[in-house]
Short mmCIF file of C-alpha atoms in Angstrom, two decimals:
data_model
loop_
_atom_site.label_atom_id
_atom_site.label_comp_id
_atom_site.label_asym_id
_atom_site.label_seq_id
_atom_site.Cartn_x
_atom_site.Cartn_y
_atom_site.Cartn_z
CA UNK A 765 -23.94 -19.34 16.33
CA UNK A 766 -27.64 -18.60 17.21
CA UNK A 767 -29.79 -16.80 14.52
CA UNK A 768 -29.47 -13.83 16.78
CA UNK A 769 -25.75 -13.17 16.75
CA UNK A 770 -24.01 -10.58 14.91
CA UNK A 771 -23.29 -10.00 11.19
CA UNK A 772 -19.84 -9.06 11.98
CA UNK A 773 -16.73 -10.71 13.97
CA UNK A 774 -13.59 -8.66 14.58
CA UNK A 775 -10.57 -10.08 15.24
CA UNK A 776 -6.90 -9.22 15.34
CA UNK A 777 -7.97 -5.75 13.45
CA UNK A 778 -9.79 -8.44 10.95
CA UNK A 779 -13.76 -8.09 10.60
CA UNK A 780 -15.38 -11.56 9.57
CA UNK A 781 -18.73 -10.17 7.91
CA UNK A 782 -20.94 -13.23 7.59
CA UNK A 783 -23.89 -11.84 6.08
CA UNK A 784 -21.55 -10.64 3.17
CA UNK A 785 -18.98 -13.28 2.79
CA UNK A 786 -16.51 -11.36 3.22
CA UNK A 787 -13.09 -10.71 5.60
CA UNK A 788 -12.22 -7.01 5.63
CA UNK A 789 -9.33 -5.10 7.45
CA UNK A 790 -8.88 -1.39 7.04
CA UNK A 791 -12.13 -1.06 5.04
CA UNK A 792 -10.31 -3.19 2.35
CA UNK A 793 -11.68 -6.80 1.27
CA UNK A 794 -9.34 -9.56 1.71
CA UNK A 795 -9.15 -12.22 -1.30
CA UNK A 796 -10.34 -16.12 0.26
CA UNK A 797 -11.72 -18.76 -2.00
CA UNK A 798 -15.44 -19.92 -1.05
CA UNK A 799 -14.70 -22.83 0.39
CA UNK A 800 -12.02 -21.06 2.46
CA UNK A 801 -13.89 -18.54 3.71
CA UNK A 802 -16.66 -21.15 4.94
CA UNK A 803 -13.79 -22.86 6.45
CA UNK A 804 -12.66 -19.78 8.17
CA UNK A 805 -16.66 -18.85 9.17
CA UNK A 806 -17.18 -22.64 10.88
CA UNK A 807 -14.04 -22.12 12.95
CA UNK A 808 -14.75 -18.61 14.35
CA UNK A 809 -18.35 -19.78 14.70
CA UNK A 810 -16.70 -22.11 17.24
CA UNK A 811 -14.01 -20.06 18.46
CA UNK A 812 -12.03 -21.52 21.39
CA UNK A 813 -13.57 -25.29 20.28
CA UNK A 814 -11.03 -28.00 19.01
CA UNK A 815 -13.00 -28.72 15.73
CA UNK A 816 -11.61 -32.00 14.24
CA UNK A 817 -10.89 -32.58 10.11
CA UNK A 818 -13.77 -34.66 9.78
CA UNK A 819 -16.12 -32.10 11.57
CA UNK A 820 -15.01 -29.41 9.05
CA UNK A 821 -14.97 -31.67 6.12
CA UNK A 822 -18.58 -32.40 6.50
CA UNK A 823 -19.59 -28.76 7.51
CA UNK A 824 -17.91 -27.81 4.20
CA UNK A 825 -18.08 -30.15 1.89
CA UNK A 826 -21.89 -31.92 2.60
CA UNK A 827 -22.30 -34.94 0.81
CA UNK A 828 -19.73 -34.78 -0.86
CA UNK A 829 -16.40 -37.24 -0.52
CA UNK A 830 -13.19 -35.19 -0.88
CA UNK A 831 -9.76 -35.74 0.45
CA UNK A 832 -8.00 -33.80 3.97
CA UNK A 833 -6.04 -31.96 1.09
CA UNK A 834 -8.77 -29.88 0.25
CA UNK A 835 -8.92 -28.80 3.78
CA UNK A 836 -5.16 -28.27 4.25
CA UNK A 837 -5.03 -25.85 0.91
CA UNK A 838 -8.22 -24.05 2.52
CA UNK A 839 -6.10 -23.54 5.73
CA UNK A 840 -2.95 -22.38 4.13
CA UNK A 841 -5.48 -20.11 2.05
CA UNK A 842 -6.72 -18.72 5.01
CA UNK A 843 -3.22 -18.28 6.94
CA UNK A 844 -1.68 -16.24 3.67
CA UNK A 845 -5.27 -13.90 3.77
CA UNK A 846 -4.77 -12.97 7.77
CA UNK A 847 -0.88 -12.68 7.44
CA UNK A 848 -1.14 -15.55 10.23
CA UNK A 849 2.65 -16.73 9.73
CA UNK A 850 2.70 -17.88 13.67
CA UNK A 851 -0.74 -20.01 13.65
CA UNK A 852 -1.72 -17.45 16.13
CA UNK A 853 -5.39 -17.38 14.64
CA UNK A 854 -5.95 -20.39 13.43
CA UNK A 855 -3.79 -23.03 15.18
CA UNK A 856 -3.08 -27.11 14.26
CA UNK A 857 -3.77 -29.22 17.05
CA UNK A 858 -1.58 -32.57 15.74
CA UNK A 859 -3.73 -35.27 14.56
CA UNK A 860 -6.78 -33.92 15.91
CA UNK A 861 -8.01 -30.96 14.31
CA UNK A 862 -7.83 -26.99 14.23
CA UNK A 863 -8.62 -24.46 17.19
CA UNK A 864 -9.45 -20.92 15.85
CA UNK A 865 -7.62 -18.97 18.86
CA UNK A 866 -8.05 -15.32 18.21
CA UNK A 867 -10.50 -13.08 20.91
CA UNK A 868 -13.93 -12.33 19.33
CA UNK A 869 -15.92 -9.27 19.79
CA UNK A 870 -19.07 -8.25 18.19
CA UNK A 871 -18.80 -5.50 15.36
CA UNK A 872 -20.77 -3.61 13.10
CA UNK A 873 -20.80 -3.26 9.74
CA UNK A 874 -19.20 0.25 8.55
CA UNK A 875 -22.50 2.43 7.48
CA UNK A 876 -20.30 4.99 5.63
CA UNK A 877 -20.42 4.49 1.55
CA UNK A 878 -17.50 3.15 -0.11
CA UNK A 879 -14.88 6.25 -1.34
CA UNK A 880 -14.41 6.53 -5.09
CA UNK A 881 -11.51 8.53 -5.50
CA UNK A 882 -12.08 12.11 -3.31
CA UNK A 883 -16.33 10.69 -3.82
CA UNK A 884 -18.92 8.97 -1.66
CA UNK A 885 -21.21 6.87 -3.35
CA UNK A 886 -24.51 7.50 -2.35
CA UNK A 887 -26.65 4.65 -1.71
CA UNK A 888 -30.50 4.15 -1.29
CA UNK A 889 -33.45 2.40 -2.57
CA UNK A 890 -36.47 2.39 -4.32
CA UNK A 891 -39.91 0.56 -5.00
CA UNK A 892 -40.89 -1.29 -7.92
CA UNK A 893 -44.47 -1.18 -9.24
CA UNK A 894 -44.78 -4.98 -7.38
CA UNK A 895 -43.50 -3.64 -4.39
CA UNK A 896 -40.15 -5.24 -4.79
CA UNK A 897 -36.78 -2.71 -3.17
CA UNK A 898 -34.53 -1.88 -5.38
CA UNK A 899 -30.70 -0.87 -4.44
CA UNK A 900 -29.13 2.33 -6.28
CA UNK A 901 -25.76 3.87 -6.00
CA UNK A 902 -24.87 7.30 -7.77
CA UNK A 903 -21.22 8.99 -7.56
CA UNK A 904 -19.86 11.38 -9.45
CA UNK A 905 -21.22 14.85 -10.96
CA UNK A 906 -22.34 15.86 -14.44
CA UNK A 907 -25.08 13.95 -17.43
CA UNK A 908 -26.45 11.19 -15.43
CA UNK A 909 -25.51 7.50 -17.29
CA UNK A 910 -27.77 4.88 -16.23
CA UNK A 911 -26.13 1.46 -16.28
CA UNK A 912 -28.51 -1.65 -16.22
CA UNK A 913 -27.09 -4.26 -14.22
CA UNK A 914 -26.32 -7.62 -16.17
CA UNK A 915 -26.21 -10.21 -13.43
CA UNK A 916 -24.29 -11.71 -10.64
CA UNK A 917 -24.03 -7.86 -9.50
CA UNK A 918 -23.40 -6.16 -6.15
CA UNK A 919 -23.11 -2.44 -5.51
CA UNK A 920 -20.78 -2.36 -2.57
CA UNK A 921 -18.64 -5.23 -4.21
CA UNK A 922 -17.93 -4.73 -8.08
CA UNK A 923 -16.12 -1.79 -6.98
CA UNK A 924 -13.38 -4.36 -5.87
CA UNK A 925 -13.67 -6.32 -9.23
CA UNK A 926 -10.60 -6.05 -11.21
CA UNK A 927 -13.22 -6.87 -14.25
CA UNK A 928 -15.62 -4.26 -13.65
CA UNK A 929 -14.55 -2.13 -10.94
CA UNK A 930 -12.03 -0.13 -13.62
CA UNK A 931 -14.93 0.78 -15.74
CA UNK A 932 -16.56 2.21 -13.12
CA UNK A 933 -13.92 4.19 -11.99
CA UNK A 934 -13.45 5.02 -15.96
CA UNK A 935 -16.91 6.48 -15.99
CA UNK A 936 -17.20 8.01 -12.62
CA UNK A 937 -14.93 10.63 -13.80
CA UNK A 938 -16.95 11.59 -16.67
CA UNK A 939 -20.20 11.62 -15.74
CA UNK A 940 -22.93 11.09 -12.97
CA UNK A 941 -22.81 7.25 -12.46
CA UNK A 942 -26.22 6.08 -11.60
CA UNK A 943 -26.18 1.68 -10.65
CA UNK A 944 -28.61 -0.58 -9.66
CA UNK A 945 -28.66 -3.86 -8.58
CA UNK A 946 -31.61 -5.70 -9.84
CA UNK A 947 -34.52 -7.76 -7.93
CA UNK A 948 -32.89 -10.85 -6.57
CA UNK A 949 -29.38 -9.50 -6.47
CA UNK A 950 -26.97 -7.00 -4.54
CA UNK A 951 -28.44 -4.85 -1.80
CA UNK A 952 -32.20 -5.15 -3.61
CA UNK A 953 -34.42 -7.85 -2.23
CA UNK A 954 -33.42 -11.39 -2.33
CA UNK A 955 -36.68 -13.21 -1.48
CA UNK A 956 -38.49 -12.71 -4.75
CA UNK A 957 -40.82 -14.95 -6.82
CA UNK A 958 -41.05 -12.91 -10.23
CA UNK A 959 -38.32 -12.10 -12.68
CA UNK A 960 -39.37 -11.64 -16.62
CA UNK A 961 -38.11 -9.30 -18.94
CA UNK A 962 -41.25 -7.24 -17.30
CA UNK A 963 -40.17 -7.04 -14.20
CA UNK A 964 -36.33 -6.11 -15.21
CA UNK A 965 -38.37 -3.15 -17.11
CA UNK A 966 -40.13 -2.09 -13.58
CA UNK A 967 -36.98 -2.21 -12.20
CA UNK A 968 -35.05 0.02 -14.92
CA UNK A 969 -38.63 2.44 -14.26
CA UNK A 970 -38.71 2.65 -10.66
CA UNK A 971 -35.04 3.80 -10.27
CA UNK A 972 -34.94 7.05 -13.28
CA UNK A 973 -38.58 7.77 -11.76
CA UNK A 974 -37.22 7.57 -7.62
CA UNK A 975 -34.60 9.95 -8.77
CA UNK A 976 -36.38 12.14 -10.91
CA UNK A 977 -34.30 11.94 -14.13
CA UNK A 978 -35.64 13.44 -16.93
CA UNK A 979 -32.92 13.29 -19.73
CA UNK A 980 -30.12 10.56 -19.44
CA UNK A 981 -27.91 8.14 -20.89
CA UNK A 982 -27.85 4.41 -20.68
CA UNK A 983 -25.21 1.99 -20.90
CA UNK A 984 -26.36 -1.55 -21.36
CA UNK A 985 -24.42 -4.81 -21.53
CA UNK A 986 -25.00 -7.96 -22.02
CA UNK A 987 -28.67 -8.48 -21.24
CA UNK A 988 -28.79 -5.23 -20.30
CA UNK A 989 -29.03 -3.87 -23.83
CA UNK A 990 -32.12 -5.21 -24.26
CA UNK A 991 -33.58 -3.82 -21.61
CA UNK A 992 -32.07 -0.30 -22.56
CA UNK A 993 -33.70 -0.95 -26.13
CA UNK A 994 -36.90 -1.29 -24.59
CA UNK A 995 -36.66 1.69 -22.53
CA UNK A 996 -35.22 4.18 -25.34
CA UNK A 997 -37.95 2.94 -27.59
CA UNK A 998 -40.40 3.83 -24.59
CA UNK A 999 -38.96 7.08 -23.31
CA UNK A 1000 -37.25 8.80 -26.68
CA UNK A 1001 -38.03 11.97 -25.02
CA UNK A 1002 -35.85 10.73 -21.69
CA UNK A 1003 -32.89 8.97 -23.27
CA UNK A 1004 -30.19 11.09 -24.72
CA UNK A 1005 -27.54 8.45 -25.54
CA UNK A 1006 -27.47 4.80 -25.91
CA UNK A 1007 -24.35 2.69 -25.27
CA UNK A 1008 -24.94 -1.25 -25.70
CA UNK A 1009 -21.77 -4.00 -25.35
CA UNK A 1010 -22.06 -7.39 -25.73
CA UNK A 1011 -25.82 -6.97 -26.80
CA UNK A 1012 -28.23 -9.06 -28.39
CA UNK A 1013 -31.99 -8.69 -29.07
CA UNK A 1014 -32.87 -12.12 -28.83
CA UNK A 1015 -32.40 -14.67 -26.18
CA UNK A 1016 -30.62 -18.26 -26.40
CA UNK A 1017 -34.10 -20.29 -26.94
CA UNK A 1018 -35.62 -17.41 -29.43
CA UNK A 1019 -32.99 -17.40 -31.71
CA UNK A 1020 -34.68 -20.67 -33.28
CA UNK A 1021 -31.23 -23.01 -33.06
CA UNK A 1022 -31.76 -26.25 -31.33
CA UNK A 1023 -27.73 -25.97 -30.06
CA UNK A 1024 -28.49 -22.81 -28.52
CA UNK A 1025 -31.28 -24.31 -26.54
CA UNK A 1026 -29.28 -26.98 -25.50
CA UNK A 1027 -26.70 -24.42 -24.75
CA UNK A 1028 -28.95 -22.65 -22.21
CA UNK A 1029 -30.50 -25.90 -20.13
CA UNK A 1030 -26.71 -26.98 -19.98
CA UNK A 1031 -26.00 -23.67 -18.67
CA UNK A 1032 -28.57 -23.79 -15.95
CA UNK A 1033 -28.13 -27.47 -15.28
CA UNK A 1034 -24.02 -26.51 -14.48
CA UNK A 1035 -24.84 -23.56 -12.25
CA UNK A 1036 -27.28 -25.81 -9.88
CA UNK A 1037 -23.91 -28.02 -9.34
CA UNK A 1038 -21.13 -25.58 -9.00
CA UNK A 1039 -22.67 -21.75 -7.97
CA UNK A 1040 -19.89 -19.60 -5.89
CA UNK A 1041 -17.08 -22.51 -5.98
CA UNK A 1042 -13.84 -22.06 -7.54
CA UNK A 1043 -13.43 -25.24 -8.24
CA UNK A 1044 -16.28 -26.17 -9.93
CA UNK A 1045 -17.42 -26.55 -13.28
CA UNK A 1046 -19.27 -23.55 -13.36
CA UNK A 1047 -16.32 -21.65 -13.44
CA UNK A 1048 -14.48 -23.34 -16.07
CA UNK A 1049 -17.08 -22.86 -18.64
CA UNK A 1050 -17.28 -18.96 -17.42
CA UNK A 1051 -13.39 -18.87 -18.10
CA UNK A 1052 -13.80 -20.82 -21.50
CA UNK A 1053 -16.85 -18.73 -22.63
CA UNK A 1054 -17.45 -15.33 -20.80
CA UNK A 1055 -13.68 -14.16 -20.25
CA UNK A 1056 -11.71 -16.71 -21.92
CA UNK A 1057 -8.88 -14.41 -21.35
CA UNK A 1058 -9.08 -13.67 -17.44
CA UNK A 1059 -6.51 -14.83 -14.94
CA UNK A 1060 -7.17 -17.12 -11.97
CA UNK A 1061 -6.93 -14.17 -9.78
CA UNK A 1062 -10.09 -12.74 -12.09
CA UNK A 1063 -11.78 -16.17 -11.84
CA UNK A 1064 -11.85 -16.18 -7.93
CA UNK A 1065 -13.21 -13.21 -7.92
CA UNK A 1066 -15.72 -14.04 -9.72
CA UNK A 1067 -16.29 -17.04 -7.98
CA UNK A 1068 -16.55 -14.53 -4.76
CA UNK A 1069 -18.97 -12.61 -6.59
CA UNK A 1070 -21.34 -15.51 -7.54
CA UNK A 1071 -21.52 -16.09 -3.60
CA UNK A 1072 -22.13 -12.62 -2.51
CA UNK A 1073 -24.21 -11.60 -4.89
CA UNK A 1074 -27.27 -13.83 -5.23
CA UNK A 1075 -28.48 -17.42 -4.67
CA UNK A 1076 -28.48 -20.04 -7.37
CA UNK A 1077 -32.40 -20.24 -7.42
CA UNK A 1078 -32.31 -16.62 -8.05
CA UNK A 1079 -29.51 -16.82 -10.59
CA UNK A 1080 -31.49 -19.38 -12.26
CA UNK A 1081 -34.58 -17.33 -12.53
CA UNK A 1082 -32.91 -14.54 -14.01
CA UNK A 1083 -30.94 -16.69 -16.68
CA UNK A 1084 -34.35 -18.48 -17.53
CA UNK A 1085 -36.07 -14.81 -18.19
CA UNK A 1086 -32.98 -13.67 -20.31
CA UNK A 1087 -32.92 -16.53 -22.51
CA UNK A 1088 -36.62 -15.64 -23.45
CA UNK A 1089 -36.02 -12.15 -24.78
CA UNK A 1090 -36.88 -10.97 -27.89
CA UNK A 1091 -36.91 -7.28 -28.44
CA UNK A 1092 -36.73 -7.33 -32.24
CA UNK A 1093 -39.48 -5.01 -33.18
CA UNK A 1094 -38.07 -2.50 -30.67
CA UNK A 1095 -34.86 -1.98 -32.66
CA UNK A 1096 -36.36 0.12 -35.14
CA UNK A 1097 -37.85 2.27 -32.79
CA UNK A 1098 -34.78 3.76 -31.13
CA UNK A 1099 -34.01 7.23 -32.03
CA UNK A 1100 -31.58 7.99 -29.82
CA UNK A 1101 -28.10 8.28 -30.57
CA UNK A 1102 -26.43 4.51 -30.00
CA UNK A 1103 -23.71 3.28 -30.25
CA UNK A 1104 -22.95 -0.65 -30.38
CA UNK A 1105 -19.66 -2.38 -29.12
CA UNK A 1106 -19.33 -6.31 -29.43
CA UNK A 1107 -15.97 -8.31 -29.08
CA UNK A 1108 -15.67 -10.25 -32.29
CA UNK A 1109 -14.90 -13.33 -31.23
CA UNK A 1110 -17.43 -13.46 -27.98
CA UNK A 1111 -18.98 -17.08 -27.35
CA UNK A 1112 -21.20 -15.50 -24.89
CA UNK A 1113 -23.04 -13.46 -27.07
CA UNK A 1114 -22.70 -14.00 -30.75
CA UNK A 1115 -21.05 -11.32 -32.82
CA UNK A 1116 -23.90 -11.81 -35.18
CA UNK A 1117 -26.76 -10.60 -32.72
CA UNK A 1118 -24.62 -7.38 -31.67
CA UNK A 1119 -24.90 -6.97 -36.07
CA UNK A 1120 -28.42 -7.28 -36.22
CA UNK A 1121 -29.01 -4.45 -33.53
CA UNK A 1122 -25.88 -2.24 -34.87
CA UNK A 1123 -28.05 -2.99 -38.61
CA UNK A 1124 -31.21 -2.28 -36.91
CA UNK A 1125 -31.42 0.62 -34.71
CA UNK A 1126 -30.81 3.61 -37.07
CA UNK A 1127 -28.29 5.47 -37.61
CA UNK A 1128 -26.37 3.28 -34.71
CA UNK A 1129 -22.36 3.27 -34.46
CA UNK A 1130 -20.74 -0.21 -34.32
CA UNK A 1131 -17.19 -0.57 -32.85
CA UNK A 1132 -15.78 -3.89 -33.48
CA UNK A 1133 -13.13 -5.05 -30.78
CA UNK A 1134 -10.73 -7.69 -31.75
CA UNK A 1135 -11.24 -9.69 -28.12
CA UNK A 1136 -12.40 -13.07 -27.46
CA UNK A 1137 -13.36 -11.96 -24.42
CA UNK A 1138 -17.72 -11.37 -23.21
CA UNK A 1139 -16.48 -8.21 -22.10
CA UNK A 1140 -13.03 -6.92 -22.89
CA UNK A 1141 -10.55 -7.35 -19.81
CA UNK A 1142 -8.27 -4.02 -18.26
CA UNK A 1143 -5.11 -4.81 -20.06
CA UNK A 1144 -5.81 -6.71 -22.79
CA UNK A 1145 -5.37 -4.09 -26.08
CA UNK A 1146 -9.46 -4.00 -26.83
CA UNK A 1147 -9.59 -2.90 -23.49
CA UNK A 1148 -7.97 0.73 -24.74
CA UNK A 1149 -10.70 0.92 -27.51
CA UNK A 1150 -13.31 0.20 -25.29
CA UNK A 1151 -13.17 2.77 -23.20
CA UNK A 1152 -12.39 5.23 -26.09
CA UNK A 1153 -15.19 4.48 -27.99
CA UNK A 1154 -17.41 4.97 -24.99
CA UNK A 1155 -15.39 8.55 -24.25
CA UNK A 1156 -15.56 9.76 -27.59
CA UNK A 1157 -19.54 9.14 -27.61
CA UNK A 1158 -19.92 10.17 -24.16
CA UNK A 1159 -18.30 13.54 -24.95
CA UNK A 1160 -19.37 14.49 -28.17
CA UNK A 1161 -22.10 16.41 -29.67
#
């Protein structure tokens, strides 16, 4: 396809959206590994073309050597998504290749905002300071709760997530539900050249001041507590409640520990190889460490998320400014109400750094959830606290 064709291919009631990443039908995202989906995009890109194995391998798999059953699972994957039992979409031409046989016509992506329950979420966007745009969805009706985006986010998509999209739908219910995807990620601007804990601060700024919120809460997790720190200790007079998970007020290579150091250029080294692919190493070590406890159906949709989210020079830039935070001083300064939740056996984030801000800020509540999980998983029994913590904080005086 030239540069000029459309973001959207519909087929069979099926819409291929290539800017996205993503096969929908009836407004609902299909499941499709990476791979598979760029599998399924090469083929429809060359709709009525015989396109042999080796052709596809190569388009897939660049440089690197793998075997034709790779490409066979990736078929069968995409076969079970479409419901194509008949290889009437996608059909085998014997020893020579695949022919993707379905009629093509140009769509367009669906404007309307996804439906939350009986809700619209209402999307737009704001400036930063540095002239970057910022994406922000709100939904729902009552206190506004702010939540700072961690990373690997995507407005439209988390919704989906059977890791984050229940706590949204938790908290939609309770309160106004204000989300933003920050610089580099989402719907905000991709092309970007700055991220620092500054900039993640401009960000947090230019979306409470574009919708002119005077007195709100924040929920912050994982690096997003620090950020929410920094803003309470800011903006007392603004923030009425602070909620932090999976905190931690100082950053892998300021927490003077030569492992954790190590820890981080490891991290960043792995995500260069494997960013987006389910098979990769990346997403072992996010099983093993993040969400020890998730299932492979969690995994892939993480792996999903990692494509349609961001790019892995963005990703990198972000995880280079998080692992040089260090919001120490701030701690003290907080006087809003907070209240601290960290899984006590999270590799992630060390139980010992959501201590030292539960110790820190004053008069801060700290739940303890017996998870090994980054961020307790719908399901597991932490899960159940969780969300009762946050209700019970959320709702009371």
């Amino acid at each position: 396809m030239h540069s000029g064709s459309p973001r959207v291919l519909c087929f069979n009631g099926y819409a291929l959206d290539l800017q996205r990443c993503a096969v929908m039908r009836g407004g609902r995202e299909l499941q499709l590994r990476p791979k598979s989906f760029d599998v399924l995009r090469y083929l429809a890109e060359h709709a009525g073309r015989l396109v042999s194995k080796e052709e596809l391998i190569r388009a897939t798999w660049p440089n690197v050597f793998v075997s034709d059953g790779c490409l066979v699972q990736s078929i069968k994957d995409i076969r079970e998504a479409l419901s194509d039992d008949a290889h009437e979409i996608v059909k085998t031409v014997p020893r020579r290749g695949y022919l993707f046989a379905a009629e093509l016509s140009d769509g367009e992506l669906d404007s309307r905002p996804p439906m939350i329950g009986s809700r619209h979420q209402e999307l737009t966007f704001c400036r930063t300071q540095d002239g970057v745009n910022i994406a922000v969805a709100c939904v729902g009706q009552g206190m506004p709760l702010v939540c700072i985006p961690t990373w690997a986010t995507h407005l439209e998509y988390d919704w989906q997530s059977p890791i984050r999209g229940p706590l949204w739908r938790f908290l939609v219910d309770r309160v106004r539900l204000v989300r933003y995807d920050g610089r580099g990620f989402g719907l905000s601007d991709r092309d970007i050249t700055d991220v620092s804990f500054t900039t993640f601060e401009r960000d947090l700024d230019a979306v409470v001041d574009a919708l002119h919120l005077h007195r709100y809460a924040i929920l912050g997790i994982s690096q997003g507590a620090a950020i929410a720190i920094a803003h309470a200790a800011r903006y007392p007079e603004r923030v009425s409640k602070l909620i932090l998970h999976g905190g931690f007020a100082l950053g892998r290579n300021k927490r003077g520990s030569p492992k954790e150091a190590e820890i981080a250029k490891a991290w960043i080294a792995i995500m260069r190889q494997g960013w987006g692919d389910d098979n990769s190493a990346l997403l072992r070590i996010f099983s093993s460490v993040f969400l020890p406890g998730a299932s492979a159906e969690q995994i892939k949709w993480y792996a999903n998320l990692l494509r349609l989210s961001t790019s892995v020079e963005n990703a990198i830039m972000n995880r280079c400014a998080v692992d040089e935070i260090d919001i120490v001083d701030l701690l003290p300064k907080v006087s809003a109400p907070t209240l601290v939740l960290h899984c006590r056996n999270d590799n992630a984030a060390p139980f010992n750094e959501g201590r030292r801000i539960a110790t820190s800020v004053p008069n801060a509540r700290f739940a303890v959830l017996d998870s090994e999980n980054h961020v307790p998983i719908p399901g597991e029994p932490a899960w159940s606290k969780f969300i009762g913590e946050i209700e019970t904080f959320l709702t009371g005086v």
